[in-house]
Amino acid sequence: MAFGRFNRNRRPVEPVTLKILVAGGFGAGKTTLVGAVSEIRPLRTEERLSEAGRPVDDLAGVEAKTTTTVAMDFGRITLREDLVLYLFGTPGQDRFWFLWDELAQGALGAVVLADTRRLQDCFAAVDYFERRAIPFAVAVNCFEGAGKFATETVQAALGLDPEVPVVMCDARDRSSARDVLVTVVEHALARAEHPREPATT
């Protein structure tokens, strides 16, 4: 009886919804991370790689990859009863970059997934978020056979500001992916207290 009275008197919780981008180079694990952590069946816009795309798709280091995201991935995760994240995975190939501005509208922050075998593929995403003053964290996806580097080494290699978090992760593991998202949210909220101006060209 007491439990019933508690439920009747309890105010419903209206969750805050936040938008997070999951970006990075081609084959860095964006689709995998969104799929691993999403509590709903993720929306995917993957297409098979074709012979026609070989001249423009750099498969060095990801030769086994057979599909690519052509628009976005979408997923959702509830971090707390009052906090829900909507995840938007961006396409990694240069020819789909025109979609980024649309996807970035209203984003609280972003994850930049990094593959140490192709670390240079992160530069464009890092530059994009820095220029638009969108808070982001770099998550090094620990692929089998990839070199292991200290977070400080990755931070220096990417030329990141000291405040930008760099974390190691396994994009296939739900718990690891969730920890990455928590890091991004905490960093974005901290940045909201001390906003910065977008970089100028």
PDB file of C-alpha atoms in Angstrom, residues 14-20 76-77 82-86 106 108:
ATOM      1  CA  GLU A  14      11.156  14.501 -17.987  1.00  0.00           C
ATOM      2  CA  PRO A  15      14.518  13.417 -19.384  1.00  0.00           C
ATOM      3  CA  VAL A  16      16.915  15.900 -20.930  1.00  0.00           C
ATOM      4  CA  THR A  17      17.907  14.791 -24.420  1.00  0.00           C
ATOM      5  CA  LEU A  18      21.337  15.643 -25.761  1.00  0.00           C
ATOM      6  CA  LYS A  19      22.815  15.168 -29.221  1.00  0.00           C
ATOM      7  CA  ILE A  20      26.279  13.644 -29.559  1.00  0.00           C
ATOM      8  CA  ARG A  76      20.002   6.190 -28.378  1.00  0.00           C
ATOM      9  CA  ILE A  77      21.270   5.502 -24.882  1.00  0.00           C
ATOM     10  CA  ASP A  82      16.786  12.065 -16.565  1.00  0.00           C
ATOM     11  CA  LEU A  83      19.454  12.036 -19.299  1.00  0.00           C
ATOM     12  CA  VAL A  84      19.161  10.521 -22.784  1.00  0.00           C
ATOM     13  CA  LEU A  85      21.745  10.770 -25.538  1.00  0.00           C
ATOM     14  CA  TYR A  86      20.901  10.700 -29.231  1.00  0.00           C
ATOM     15  CA  GLY A 106      22.403  21.336 -32.044  1.00  0.00           C
ATOM     16  CA  LEU A 108      26.336  19.174 -27.389  1.00  0.00           C
TER      17      LEU A 108
END
